[in-house]
mmCIF file of C-alpha atoms in Angstrom:
data_model
loop_
_atom_site.group_PDB
_atom_site.id
_atom_site.type_symbol
_atom_site.label_atom_id
_atom_site.label_comp_id
_atom_site.label_asym_id
_atom_site.label_seq_id
_atom_site.Cartn_x
_atom_site.Cartn_y
_atom_site.Cartn_z
ATOM 1 C CA UNK O 1 10.519 28.890 -26.588
ATOM 2 C CA UNK O 2 8.387 26.285 -24.840
ATOM 3 C CA UNK O 3 10.813 23.634 -23.661
ATOM 4 C CA UNK O 4 11.003 20.587 -25.866
ATOM 5 C CA UNK O 5 7.599 20.967 -27.493
ATOM 6 C CA UNK O 6 7.244 23.939 -29.838
ATOM 7 C CA UNK O 7 9.173 26.953 -30.990
ATOM 8 C CA UNK O 8 7.073 30.059 -31.501
ATOM 9 C CA UNK O 9 8.792 32.640 -33.698
ATOM 10 C CA UNK O 10 8.250 36.209 -32.560
ATOM 11 C CA UNK O 11 6.665 37.440 -35.803
ATOM 12 C CA UNK O 12 5.587 34.223 -37.530
ATOM 13 C CA UNK O 13 2.135 33.412 -36.096
ATOM 14 C CA UNK O 14 -1.075 35.315 -35.677
ATOM 15 C CA UNK O 15 -3.103 34.972 -32.440
ATOM 16 C CA UNK O 16 -5.265 32.096 -33.700
ATOM 17 C CA UNK O 17 -2.277 29.868 -34.451
ATOM 18 C CA UNK O 18 -0.544 30.672 -31.155
ATOM 19 C CA UNK O 19 -3.749 29.875 -29.244
ATOM 20 C CA UNK O 20 -4.040 26.536 -31.057
ATOM 21 C CA UNK O 21 -0.465 25.628 -30.051
ATOM 22 C CA UNK O 22 -1.125 26.614 -26.438
ATOM 23 C CA UNK O 23 -4.278 24.488 -26.518
ATOM 24 C CA UNK O 24 -2.122 21.531 -27.584
ATOM 25 C CA UNK O 25 0.227 22.138 -24.663
ATOM 26 C CA UNK O 26 -2.735 22.248 -22.269
ATOM 27 C CA UNK O 27 -4.042 18.961 -23.659
ATOM 28 C CA UNK O 28 -0.632 17.399 -23.053
ATOM 29 C CA UNK O 29 -0.711 18.621 -19.446
ATOM 30 C CA UNK O 30 -4.221 17.198 -19.017
ATOM 31 C CA UNK O 31 -3.090 13.884 -20.531
ATOM 32 C CA UNK O 32 -0.116 13.660 -18.154
ATOM 33 C CA UNK O 33 -2.425 14.453 -15.237
ATOM 34 C CA UNK O 34 -4.885 11.685 -16.201
ATOM 35 C CA UNK O 35 -2.163 9.067 -16.631
ATOM 36 C CA UNK O 36 -0.378 10.033 -13.408
ATOM 37 C CA UNK O 37 -3.653 9.863 -11.475
ATOM 38 C CA UNK O 38 -4.375 6.413 -12.941
ATOM 39 C CA UNK O 39 -0.829 5.318 -12.162
ATOM 40 C CA UNK O 40 -1.325 6.169 -8.473
ATOM 41 C CA UNK O 41 -4.684 4.345 -8.345
ATOM 42 C CA UNK O 42 -3.168 1.268 -9.987
ATOM 43 C CA UNK O 43 -0.147 1.152 -7.687
ATOM 44 C CA UNK O 44 -2.302 1.604 -4.579
ATOM 45 C CA UNK O 45 -4.684 -1.158 -5.691
ATOM 46 C CA UNK O 46 -1.848 -3.535 -6.589
ATOM 47 C CA UNK O 47 -0.133 -2.833 -3.286
ATOM 48 C CA UNK O 48 -3.072 -4.473 -1.490
ATOM 49 C CA UNK O 49 -2.187 -7.781 -3.162
ATOM 50 C CA UNK O 50 1.328 -8.042 -1.705
ATOM 51 C CA UNK O 51 0.134 -10.167 1.239
ATOM 52 C CA UNK O 52 0.837 -13.362 -0.723
ATOM 53 C CA UNK O 53 4.456 -12.393 -1.484
ATOM 54 C CA UNK O 54 7.247 -13.988 0.524
ATOM 55 C CA UNK O 55 9.134 -10.694 0.480
ATOM 56 C CA UNK O 56 6.126 -8.611 1.495
ATOM 57 C CA UNK O 57 8.157 -5.947 3.315
ATOM 58 C CA UNK O 58 10.413 -5.357 0.320
ATOM 59 C CA UNK O 59 7.464 -5.153 -2.053
ATOM 60 C CA UNK O 60 5.665 -2.747 0.300
ATOM 61 C CA UNK O 61 8.718 -0.475 0.273
ATOM 62 C CA UNK O 62 8.912 -0.662 -3.518
ATOM 63 C CA UNK O 63 5.235 0.243 -3.884
ATOM 64 C CA UNK O 64 5.502 3.010 -1.266
ATOM 65 C CA UNK O 65 8.478 4.555 -3.040
ATOM 66 C CA UNK O 66 6.742 4.395 -6.442
ATOM 67 C CA UNK O 67 3.509 5.874 -5.046
ATOM 68 C CA UNK O 68 5.393 8.693 -3.325
ATOM 69 C CA UNK O 69 7.268 9.510 -6.537
ATOM 70 C CA UNK O 70 4.022 9.463 -8.571
ATOM 71 C CA UNK O 71 2.290 11.723 -6.028
ATOM 72 C CA UNK O 72 5.183 14.191 -6.278
ATOM 73 C CA UNK O 73 4.764 14.206 -10.072
ATOM 74 C CA UNK O 74 0.997 14.734 -9.672
ATOM 75 C CA UNK O 75 1.565 17.654 -7.305
ATOM 76 C CA UNK O 76 3.960 19.283 -9.795
ATOM 77 C CA UNK O 77 1.384 18.812 -12.568
ATOM 78 C CA UNK O 78 -1.378 20.314 -10.402
ATOM 79 C CA UNK O 79 0.805 23.339 -9.689
ATOM 80 C CA UNK O 80 1.609 23.792 -13.379
ATOM 81 C CA UNK O 81 -2.055 23.431 -14.318
ATOM 82 C CA UNK O 82 -3.072 25.874 -11.569
ATOM 83 C CA UNK O 83 -0.791 28.537 -13.029
ATOM 84 C CA UNK O 84 -2.745 28.475 -16.287
ATOM 85 C CA UNK O 85 -6.162 27.953 -14.667
ATOM 86 C CA UNK O 86 -6.617 24.379 -15.905
ATOM 87 C CA UNK O 87 -8.359 21.801 -13.711
ATOM 88 C CA UNK O 88 -10.040 18.423 -14.032
ATOM 89 C CA UNK O 89 -13.766 18.770 -13.573
ATOM 90 C CA UNK O 90 -15.165 15.261 -14.016
ATOM 91 C CA UNK O 91 -14.573 11.772 -15.343
ATOM 92 C CA UNK O 92 -17.238 9.469 -16.791
ATOM 93 C CA UNK O 93 -17.169 5.983 -18.237
ATOM 94 C CA UNK O 94 -19.484 6.014 -21.239
ATOM 95 C CA UNK O 95 -19.400 2.238 -21.526
ATOM 96 C CA UNK O 96 -16.894 -0.598 -21.078
ATOM 97 C CA UNK O 97 -14.618 0.794 -23.775
ATOM 98 C CA UNK O 98 -14.566 4.620 -23.493
ATOM 99 C CA UNK O 99 -13.843 7.051 -20.645
ATOM 100 C CA UNK O 100 -14.312 10.819 -20.990
ATOM 101 C CA UNK O 101 -12.416 13.361 -18.872
ATOM 102 C CA UNK O 102 -13.748 16.905 -18.593
ATOM 103 C CA UNK O 103 -11.379 19.827 -17.999
ATOM 104 C CA UNK O 104 -12.037 23.527 -17.454
ATOM 105 C CA UNK O 105 -9.628 26.344 -18.174
ATOM 106 C CA UNK O 106 -10.797 29.738 -16.989
ATOM 107 C CA UNK O 107 -14.440 29.001 -17.776
ATOM 108 C CA UNK O 108 -13.874 27.151 -21.047
ATOM 109 C CA UNK O 109 -14.734 23.439 -20.970
ATOM 110 C CA UNK O 110 -12.983 20.741 -22.958
ATOM 111 C CA UNK O 111 -13.119 16.968 -22.957
ATOM 112 C CA UNK O 112 -10.620 14.229 -23.650
ATOM 113 C CA UNK O 113 -11.940 10.828 -24.763
ATOM 114 C CA UNK O 114 -9.895 7.687 -24.295
ATOM 115 C CA UNK O 115 -10.338 4.044 -25.126
ATOM 116 C CA UNK O 116 -9.873 2.148 -21.852
ATOM 117 C CA UNK O 117 -7.216 -0.148 -23.304
ATOM 118 C CA UNK O 118 -5.240 2.918 -24.435
ATOM 119 C CA UNK O 119 -5.402 4.291 -20.892
ATOM 120 C CA UNK O 120 -4.164 0.943 -19.583
ATOM 121 C CA UNK O 121 -1.267 0.916 -22.050
ATOM 122 C CA UNK O 122 -0.254 4.521 -21.269
ATOM 123 C CA UNK O 123 -0.442 3.796 -17.542
ATOM 124 C CA UNK O 124 1.666 0.648 -17.918
ATOM 125 C CA UNK O 125 4.361 2.563 -19.820
ATOM 126 C CA UNK O 126 4.432 5.276 -17.147
ATOM 127 C CA UNK O 127 4.724 2.700 -14.346
ATOM 128 C CA UNK O 128 7.603 1.061 -16.208
ATOM 129 C CA UNK O 129 9.268 4.476 -16.519
ATOM 130 C CA UNK O 130 8.676 5.201 -12.842
ATOM 131 C CA UNK O 131 10.186 1.875 -11.757
ATOM 132 C CA UNK O 132 13.042 2.075 -14.313
ATOM 133 C CA UNK O 133 11.919 -1.105 -16.069
ATOM 134 C CA UNK O 134 12.913 -1.498 -19.707
#
C-alpha cells in the first residue's frame, strides 16, 4: 500500500496500470517540489520588505522559522525524489501566463505545465499551511 494515495492489489493490475499509478505518484512529488521551492523564494523575497515594520525583529524571526521549515520539507522531498531517480531539470516561462517545469527520471523526460496564477494560489495555500493560518 502506498500511504494515503493508492492501494495496489497484489493480483489486480498488469504492469501498464501499475506504471501509470507510479507515474501519478511521481507527478505529485514533482508538484510538491515545485510549490515548496516557490514557497521558499516567496518567503525570502517578502522577508526583504520587513524593514518598514515596527516589529521588524519579530517578523524576521517569523520569516526565518518559516523558511527553515520549508527548506526542511524541500530536503525531505529531494531525498524522496533521489530514491526513485527523479530530479528537476529546468524551468521556463513560456509567456506571462504559463511556466513549464522539466523533470527527468532515470533518463525519461517529462514536463509539468502550470498557469502562473495557479502556481501563486498553490504557493499561497502552502504558506498558509506552513504558518498555521486558516
